[in-house]
């Protein structure tokens, strides 16, 4: 299963988390986030990563020019769109970025939100479902209603995010059966500072 750990800020932690088993790391390129990292910080963090670990830049309502420049300068292998980007925006971005993974995040509070997924799947590589929060775009620590996802079968791979922790991850995966998972605050000491013991416990639980 694909496991993405998001909100990495420290080079040392990025290598340690990859060694523990993460298949993708996320770097927050949203200036208002407490987990925001600059291009230089991303360069430092991805430099020593094994080649097979995906490096995903997380953006929210950035322009195509801004995203393309960041991808080019920092060696990202994918982008995650966590704002109000439209299907047309995803399609245009895909044309601009070529062989770079596009992940579209939807913040879900109702079936109406969930049904939006169908509008995106032909323009993106991967869908990510996160919890909705009125003041925060992501990294909220809130779970979404897993019951709603019982029969969710989009026509592209998808990741479950939102409030996952070493304690609830096995139940989430068994109930919802996503193609992968994404965690941030559930494996943190504080925003941007990952707790490596919690990350290790996460992989232990997943392997068990
Ligand atoms: O994490 C942030 O600070 C953030 C800020 C703005 C947009 C997106 C952000 N995070 C996106 C992620 O991929 C998180 O991993 C996802 O929201 C899950 O977070 P959590 O509930 O803390 O596991």
PDB file of C-alpha atoms and ligand atoms in Angstrom:
ATOM      1  CA  UNK A   1       0.000   0.000   0.000  1.00  0.00           C
ATOM      2  CA  UNK A   2       1.159   3.511  -0.786  1.00  0.00           C
ATOM      3  CA  UNK A   3       1.962   5.474   2.382  1.00  0.00           C
ATOM      4  CA  UNK A   4       2.533   9.213   2.087  1.00  0.00           C
ATOM      5  CA  UNK A   5       3.825  11.156   5.072  1.00  0.00           C
ATOM      6  CA  UNK A   6       3.089  14.830   4.610  1.00  0.00           C
ATOM      7  CA  UNK A   7       4.405  18.055   6.091  1.00  0.00           C
ATOM      8  CA  UNK A   8       8.099  17.145   6.149  1.00  0.00           C
ATOM      9  CA  UNK A   9      10.371  20.087   6.972  1.00  0.00           C
ATOM     10  CA  UNK A  10      13.657  18.528   8.055  1.00  0.00           C
ATOM     11  CA  UNK A  11      16.165  16.739   5.761  1.00  0.00           C
ATOM     12  CA  UNK A  12      17.167  14.251   8.485  1.00  0.00           C
ATOM     13  CA  UNK A  13      13.570  13.283   9.104  1.00  0.00           C
ATOM     14  CA  UNK A  14      12.833  12.851   5.410  1.00  0.00           C
ATOM     15  CA  UNK A  15      15.518  10.162   5.046  1.00  0.00           C
ATOM     16  CA  UNK A  16      14.555   8.462   8.323  1.00  0.00           C
ATOM     17  CA  UNK A  17      10.875   8.358   7.356  1.00  0.00           C
ATOM     18  CA  UNK A  18      11.693   6.939   3.917  1.00  0.00           C
ATOM     19  CA  UNK A  19      13.824   4.263   5.581  1.00  0.00           C
ATOM     20  CA  UNK A  20      10.960   3.353   7.880  1.00  0.00           C
ATOM     21  CA  UNK A  21       8.795   2.565   4.838  1.00  0.00           C
ATOM     22  CA  UNK A  22       7.139   5.701   3.431  1.00  0.00           C
ATOM     23  CA  UNK A  23       6.648   5.497  -0.324  1.00  0.00           C
ATOM     24  CA  UNK A  24       5.934   9.218  -0.706  1.00  0.00           C
ATOM     25  CA  UNK A  25       6.796  12.372   1.232  1.00  0.00           C
ATOM     26  CA  UNK A  26       4.824  15.617   1.090  1.00  0.00           C
ATOM     27  CA  UNK A  27       6.250  19.132   1.272  1.00  0.00           C
ATOM     28  CA  UNK A  28       3.862  21.969   2.029  1.00  0.00           C
ATOM     29  CA  UNK A  29       4.223  24.876  -0.399  1.00  0.00           C
ATOM     30  CA  UNK A  30       1.346  26.843   1.147  1.00  0.00           C
ATOM     31  CA  UNK A  31       2.827  29.935   2.853  1.00  0.00           C
ATOM     32  CA  UNK A  32       0.093  30.166   5.516  1.00  0.00           C
ATOM     33  CA  UNK A  33       0.834  26.646   6.808  1.00  0.00           C
ATOM     34  CA  UNK A  34       2.962  26.064   9.924  1.00  0.00           C
ATOM     35  CA  UNK A  35       4.567  23.293   7.831  1.00  0.00           C
ATOM     36  CA  UNK A  36       5.526  25.588   4.956  1.00  0.00           C
ATOM     37  CA  UNK A  37       8.909  24.911   3.351  1.00  0.00           C
ATOM     38  CA  UNK A  38      10.876  26.956   0.833  1.00  0.00           C
ATOM     39  CA  UNK A  39      12.320  25.582  -2.404  1.00  0.00           C
ATOM     40  CA  UNK A  40      15.746  25.484  -0.714  1.00  0.00           C
ATOM     41  CA  UNK A  41      14.359  23.432   2.162  1.00  0.00           C
ATOM     42  CA  UNK A  42      12.736  20.986  -0.272  1.00  0.00           C
ATOM     43  CA  UNK A  43      16.008  20.660  -2.173  1.00  0.00           C
ATOM     44  CA  UNK A  44      17.784  19.867   1.100  1.00  0.00           C
ATOM     45  CA  UNK A  45      15.161  17.321   2.126  1.00  0.00           C
ATOM     46  CA  UNK A  46      14.889  15.424  -1.173  1.00  0.00           C
ATOM     47  CA  UNK A  47      18.607  15.403  -1.978  1.00  0.00           C
ATOM     48  CA  UNK A  48      19.406  12.233  -0.066  1.00  0.00           C
ATOM     49  CA  UNK A  49      16.171  10.352  -0.616  1.00  0.00           C
ATOM     50  CA  UNK A  50      16.107   6.956  -2.327  1.00  0.00           C
ATOM     51  CA  UNK A  51      14.982   7.400  -5.960  1.00  0.00           C
ATOM     52  CA  UNK A  52      11.861   5.265  -5.511  1.00  0.00           C
ATOM     53  CA  UNK A  53      10.321   7.606  -2.911  1.00  0.00           C
ATOM     54  CA  UNK A  54       7.851  10.075  -4.435  1.00  0.00           C
ATOM     55  CA  UNK A  55       8.408  13.765  -3.567  1.00  0.00           C
ATOM     56  CA  UNK A  56       5.116  15.602  -3.599  1.00  0.00           C
ATOM     57  CA  UNK A  57       4.698  19.380  -3.352  1.00  0.00           C
ATOM     58  CA  UNK A  58       1.410  20.428  -1.755  1.00  0.00           C
ATOM     59  CA  UNK A  59      -0.151  23.621  -3.170  1.00  0.00           C
ATOM     60  CA  UNK A  60      -3.408  25.468  -2.602  1.00  0.00           C
ATOM     61  CA  UNK A  61      -4.746  27.849  -5.248  1.00  0.00           C
ATOM     62  CA  UNK A  62      -1.279  28.616  -6.651  1.00  0.00           C
ATOM     63  CA  UNK A  63      -0.875  29.606 -10.303  1.00  0.00           C
ATOM     64  CA  UNK A  64       0.341  27.192 -12.971  1.00  0.00           C
ATOM     65  CA  UNK A  65       3.486  29.315 -13.392  1.00  0.00           C
ATOM     66  CA  UNK A  66       4.244  29.169  -9.668  1.00  0.00           C
ATOM     67  CA  UNK A  67       3.706  25.404  -9.423  1.00  0.00           C
ATOM     68  CA  UNK A  68       5.752  24.697 -12.579  1.00  0.00           C
ATOM     69  CA  UNK A  69       8.663  26.803 -11.335  1.00  0.00           C
ATOM     70  CA  UNK A  70       8.674  25.107  -7.925  1.00  0.00           C
ATOM     71  CA  UNK A  71       8.575  21.644  -9.529  1.00  0.00           C
ATOM     72  CA  UNK A  72      11.456  22.558 -11.826  1.00  0.00           C
ATOM     73  CA  UNK A  73      13.611  24.092  -9.074  1.00  0.00           C
ATOM     74  CA  UNK A  74      13.085  21.549  -6.330  1.00  0.00           C
ATOM     75  CA  UNK A  75      13.040  18.129  -7.992  1.00  0.00           C
ATOM     76  CA  UNK A  76       9.468  17.214  -7.088  1.00  0.00           C
ATOM     77  CA  UNK A  77       7.983  14.126  -8.739  1.00  0.00           C
ATOM     78  CA  UNK A  78       4.393  15.120  -8.070  1.00  0.00           C
ATOM     79  CA  UNK A  79       2.074  17.906  -6.987  1.00  0.00           C
ATOM     80  CA  UNK A  80      -0.932  17.792  -4.695  1.00  0.00           C
ATOM     81  CA  UNK A  81      -3.621  20.432  -5.224  1.00  0.00           C
ATOM     82  CA  UNK A  82      -5.277  21.102  -1.886  1.00  0.00           C
ATOM     83  CA  UNK A  83      -7.316  24.234  -2.665  1.00  0.00           C
ATOM     84  CA  UNK A  84     -10.270  24.971  -4.922  1.00  0.00           C
ATOM     85  CA  UNK A  85      -8.585  24.010  -8.205  1.00  0.00           C
ATOM     86  CA  UNK A  86     -11.101  23.143 -10.954  1.00  0.00           C
ATOM     87  CA  UNK A  87     -10.964  20.111 -13.289  1.00  0.00           C
ATOM     88  CA  UNK A  88      -9.949  22.519 -16.104  1.00  0.00           C
ATOM     89  CA  UNK A  89      -7.055  23.794 -13.990  1.00  0.00           C
ATOM     90  CA  UNK A  90      -5.895  20.201 -13.365  1.00  0.00           C
ATOM     91  CA  UNK A  91      -6.061  19.465 -17.083  1.00  0.00           C
ATOM     92  CA  UNK A  92      -4.029  22.582 -18.001  1.00  0.00           C
ATOM     93  CA  UNK A  93      -1.511  21.908 -15.262  1.00  0.00           C
ATOM     94  CA  UNK A  94      -1.087  18.349 -16.509  1.00  0.00           C
ATOM     95  CA  UNK A  95      -0.313  19.639 -20.010  1.00  0.00           C
ATOM     96  CA  UNK A  96       2.296  21.985 -18.546  1.00  0.00           C
ATOM     97  CA  UNK A  97       3.967  19.513 -16.200  1.00  0.00           C
ATOM     98  CA  UNK A  98       4.150  16.483 -18.480  1.00  0.00           C
ATOM     99  CA  UNK A  99       5.348  13.437 -16.587  1.00  0.00           C
ATOM    100  CA  UNK A 100       4.656  14.728 -13.060  1.00  0.00           C
ATOM    101  CA  UNK A 101       2.013  13.068 -10.879  1.00  0.00           C
ATOM    102  CA  UNK A 102      -1.049  15.202 -10.186  1.00  0.00           C
ATOM    103  CA  UNK A 103      -2.929  14.474  -6.981  1.00  0.00           C
ATOM    104  CA  UNK A 104      -6.171  16.386  -6.412  1.00  0.00           C
ATOM    105  CA  UNK A 105      -7.338  16.651  -2.831  1.00  0.00           C
ATOM    106  CA  UNK A 106     -11.035  16.960  -2.074  1.00  0.00           C
ATOM    107  CA  UNK A 107     -12.111  18.038   1.387  1.00  0.00           C
ATOM    108  CA  UNK A 108     -15.193  15.957   2.032  1.00  0.00           C
ATOM    109  CA  UNK A 109     -18.129  16.745   4.333  1.00  0.00           C
ATOM    110  CA  UNK A 110     -21.036  15.371   2.248  1.00  0.00           C
ATOM    111  CA  UNK A 111     -21.893  13.047  -0.628  1.00  0.00           C
ATOM    112  CA  UNK A 112     -22.094  16.179  -2.781  1.00  0.00           C
ATOM    113  CA  UNK A 113     -18.369  16.781  -2.163  1.00  0.00           C
ATOM    114  CA  UNK A 114     -17.611  13.125  -2.826  1.00  0.00           C
ATOM    115  CA  UNK A 115     -19.494  13.178  -6.132  1.00  0.00           C
ATOM    116  CA  UNK A 116     -17.155  15.934  -7.381  1.00  0.00           C
ATOM    117  CA  UNK A 117     -14.464  13.276  -7.716  1.00  0.00           C
ATOM    118  CA  UNK A 118     -15.929  12.047 -11.013  1.00  0.00           C
ATOM    119  CA  UNK A 119     -15.278  15.475 -12.604  1.00  0.00           C
ATOM    120  CA  UNK A 120     -11.547  15.206 -11.901  1.00  0.00           C
ATOM    121  CA  UNK A 121     -10.480  11.635 -12.496  1.00  0.00           C
ATOM    122  CA  UNK A 122      -9.696  11.925 -16.208  1.00  0.00           C
ATOM    123  CA  UNK A 123      -7.367  14.896 -15.613  1.00  0.00           C
ATOM    124  CA  UNK A 124      -5.418  13.615 -12.631  1.00  0.00           C
ATOM    125  CA  UNK A 125      -3.347  10.611 -11.597  1.00  0.00           C
ATOM    126  CA  UNK A 126      -4.491  10.209  -8.033  1.00  0.00           C
ATOM    127  CA  UNK A 127      -7.305  11.465  -5.847  1.00  0.00           C
ATOM    128  CA  UNK A 128      -6.884  12.265  -2.136  1.00  0.00           C
ATOM    129  CA  UNK A 129      -9.824  12.538   0.247  1.00  0.00           C
ATOM    130  CA  UNK A 130      -9.282  14.699   3.311  1.00  0.00           C
ATOM    131  CA  UNK A 131     -11.509  15.984   6.103  1.00  0.00           C
ATOM    132  CA  UNK A 132     -13.271  19.307   5.678  1.00  0.00           C
ATOM    133  CA  UNK A 133     -12.447  22.040   8.192  1.00  0.00           C
ATOM    134  CA  UNK A 134     -13.917  25.562   7.944  1.00  0.00           C
ATOM    135  CA  UNK A 135     -10.656  27.353   8.832  1.00  0.00           C
ATOM    136  CA  UNK A 136      -7.863  24.975   7.784  1.00  0.00           C
ATOM    137  CA  UNK A 137      -7.068  23.513   4.393  1.00  0.00           C
ATOM    138  CA  UNK A 138      -5.145  20.494   5.621  1.00  0.00           C
ATOM    139  CA  UNK A 139      -3.152  18.928   8.408  1.00  0.00           C
ATOM    140  CA  UNK A 140      -6.213  19.298  10.642  1.00  0.00           C
ATOM    141  CA  UNK A 141      -6.090  15.978  12.495  1.00  0.00           C
ATOM    142  CA  UNK A 142      -9.821  15.552  11.817  1.00  0.00           C
ATOM    143  CA  UNK A 143     -11.171  12.330  10.332  1.00  0.00           C
ATOM    144  CA  UNK A 144     -13.792  12.305   7.627  1.00  0.00           C
ATOM    145  CA  UNK A 145     -16.844  10.092   7.815  1.00  0.00           C
ATOM    146  CA  UNK A 146     -15.487   6.687   6.718  1.00  0.00           C
ATOM    147  CA  UNK A 147     -19.044   5.325   6.451  1.00  0.00           C
ATOM    148  CA  UNK A 148     -19.548   7.585   3.442  1.00  0.00           C
ATOM    149  CA  UNK A 149     -16.674   5.868   1.646  1.00  0.00           C
ATOM    150  CA  UNK A 150     -18.012   2.307   1.817  1.00  0.00           C
ATOM    151  CA  UNK A 151     -18.766   2.107  -1.902  1.00  0.00           C
ATOM    152  CA  UNK A 152     -16.342   4.727  -3.120  1.00  0.00           C
ATOM    153  CA  UNK A 153     -14.654   3.391  -6.257  1.00  0.00           C
ATOM    154  CA  UNK A 154     -13.275   6.232  -8.391  1.00  0.00           C
ATOM    155  CA  UNK A 155     -11.740   5.481 -11.777  1.00  0.00           C
ATOM    156  CA  UNK A 156      -8.257   6.408 -10.550  1.00  0.00           C
ATOM    157  CA  UNK A 157      -6.178   5.378  -7.519  1.00  0.00           C
ATOM    158  CA  UNK A 158      -7.027   7.219  -4.333  1.00  0.00           C
ATOM    159  CA  UNK A 159      -5.502   8.034  -0.939  1.00  0.00           C
ATOM    160  CA  UNK A 160      -7.334   8.360   2.356  1.00  0.00           C
ATOM    161  CA  UNK A 161      -6.197  11.288   4.540  1.00  0.00           C
ATOM    162  CA  UNK A 162      -7.543  13.133   7.552  1.00  0.00           C
ATOM    163  CA  UNK A 163      -6.862  12.378  11.180  1.00  0.00           C
ATOM    164  CA  UNK A 164      -5.099   9.050  10.621  1.00  0.00           C
ATOM    165  CA  UNK A 165      -2.872   7.897  13.477  1.00  0.00           C
ATOM    166  CA  UNK A 166      -1.020   4.697  14.407  1.00  0.00           C
ATOM    167  CA  UNK A 167      -4.061   3.887  16.567  1.00  0.00           C
ATOM    168  CA  UNK A 168      -6.806   4.167  13.966  1.00  0.00           C
ATOM    169  CA  UNK A 169      -4.993   3.417  10.701  1.00  0.00           C
ATOM    170  CA  UNK A 170      -5.656  -0.333  10.597  1.00  0.00           C
ATOM    171  CA  UNK A 171      -9.377   0.169  11.231  1.00  0.00           C
ATOM    172  CA  UNK A 172      -9.475   2.865   8.525  1.00  0.00           C
ATOM    173  CA  UNK A 173      -7.721   0.724   5.935  1.00  0.00           C
ATOM    174  CA  UNK A 174      -9.853  -2.341   6.678  1.00  0.00           C
ATOM    175  CA  UNK A 175     -13.090  -0.383   6.557  1.00  0.00           C
ATOM    176  CA  UNK A 176     -12.449   1.908   3.591  1.00  0.00           C
ATOM    177  CA  UNK A 177      -9.905  -0.031   1.496  1.00  0.00           C
ATOM    178  CA  UNK A 178      -8.114   2.911  -0.128  1.00  0.00           C
ATOM    179  CA  UNK A 179      -5.175   2.460  -2.517  1.00  0.00           C
ATOM    180  CA  UNK A 180      -3.003   4.359  -0.088  1.00  0.00           C
ATOM    181  CA  UNK A 181      -2.985   6.601   2.950  1.00  0.00           C
ATOM    182  CA  UNK A 182      -1.660  10.036   3.849  1.00  0.00           C
ATOM    183  CA  UNK A 183      -0.796  11.210   7.359  1.00  0.00           C
ATOM    184  CA  UNK A 184       0.586  14.363   8.885  1.00  0.00           C
ATOM    185  CA  UNK A 185      -0.430  15.518  12.365  1.00  0.00           C
ATOM    186  CA  UNK A 186      -1.044  11.960  13.612  1.00  0.00           C
ATOM    187  CA  UNK A 187       2.702  11.286  13.478  1.00  0.00           C
ATOM    188  CA  UNK A 188       3.935  14.670  14.749  1.00  0.00           C
ATOM    189  CA  UNK A 189       5.395  16.142  17.918  1.00  0.00           C
ATOM    190  CA  UNK A 190       4.265  19.564  16.687  1.00  0.00           C
ATOM    191  CA  UNK A 191       3.487  20.962  13.200  1.00  0.00           C
ATOM    192  CA  UNK A 192       6.441  20.226  10.919  1.00  0.00           C
ATOM    193  CA  UNK A 193       8.282  18.105  13.455  1.00  0.00           C
ATOM    194  CA  UNK A 194       7.581  14.422  12.908  1.00  0.00           C
ATOM    195  CA  UNK A 195       7.705  11.919  15.759  1.00  0.00           C
ATOM    196  CA  UNK A 196       9.851   9.087  14.405  1.00  0.00           C
ATOM    197  CA  UNK A 197       8.631   6.685  17.099  1.00  0.00           C
ATOM    198  CA  UNK A 198       5.064   7.281  15.945  1.00  0.00           C
ATOM    199  CA  UNK A 199       6.090   6.795  12.316  1.00  0.00           C
ATOM    200  CA  UNK A 200       7.801   3.515  13.254  1.00  0.00           C
ATOM    201  CA  UNK A 201       4.698   2.406  15.164  1.00  0.00           C
ATOM    202  CA  UNK A 202       2.540   3.276  12.152  1.00  0.00           C
ATOM    203  CA  UNK A 203       4.518   0.936   9.886  1.00  0.00           C
ATOM    204  CA  UNK A 204       4.576  -1.770  12.539  1.00  0.00           C
ATOM    205  CA  UNK A 205       0.772  -1.623  12.757  1.00  0.00           C
ATOM    206  CA  UNK A 206       0.400  -1.640   8.976  1.00  0.00           C
ATOM    207  CA  UNK A 207       2.713  -4.620   8.580  1.00  0.00           C
ATOM    208  CA  UNK A 208       0.995  -6.488  11.418  1.00  0.00           C
TER     209      UNK A 208
HETATM  210  O1  LIG B   1      -0.531  20.207   6.446  1.00  0.00           O
HETATM  211  C1  LIG B   1      -0.740  21.404   6.209  1.00  0.00           C
HETATM  212  O2  LIG B   1      -0.369  22.299   6.983  1.00  0.00           O
HETATM  213  C2  LIG B   1      -1.496  21.792   4.960  1.00  0.00           C
HETATM  214  C3  LIG B   1      -1.736  23.147   4.737  1.00  0.00           C
HETATM  215  C4  LIG B   1      -2.426  23.544   3.602  1.00  0.00           C
HETATM  216  C5  LIG B   1      -2.848  22.601   2.688  1.00  0.00           C
HETATM  217  C6  LIG B   1      -2.613  21.238   2.910  1.00  0.00           C
HETATM  218  C7  LIG B   1      -1.940  20.821   4.035  1.00  0.00           C
HETATM  219  N1  LIG B   1      -1.729  19.462   4.305  1.00  0.00           N
HETATM  220  C8  LIG B   1      -2.140  18.454   3.383  1.00  0.00           C
HETATM  221  C9  LIG B   1      -1.914  17.036   3.680  1.00  0.00           C
HETATM  222  O3  LIG B   1      -1.655  16.259   2.749  1.00  0.00           O
HETATM  223  C10 LIG B   1      -2.139  16.433   5.035  1.00  0.00           C
HETATM  224  O4  LIG B   1      -1.332  15.304   5.138  1.00  0.00           O
HETATM  225  C11 LIG B   1      -3.619  16.012   5.128  1.00  0.00           C
HETATM  226  O5  LIG B   1      -4.371  17.169   5.201  1.00  0.00           O
HETATM  227  C12 LIG B   1      -3.883  15.152   6.363  1.00  0.00           C
HETATM  228  O6  LIG B   1      -3.529  15.829   7.533  1.00  0.00           O
HETATM  229  P1  LIG B   1      -3.770  15.165   8.975  1.00  0.00           P
HETATM  230  O7  LIG B   1      -5.232  15.174   9.248  1.00  0.00           O
HETATM  231  O8  LIG B   1      -3.012  16.031   9.924  1.00  0.00           O
HETATM  232  O9  LIG B   1      -3.184  13.783   8.917  1.00  0.00           O
END
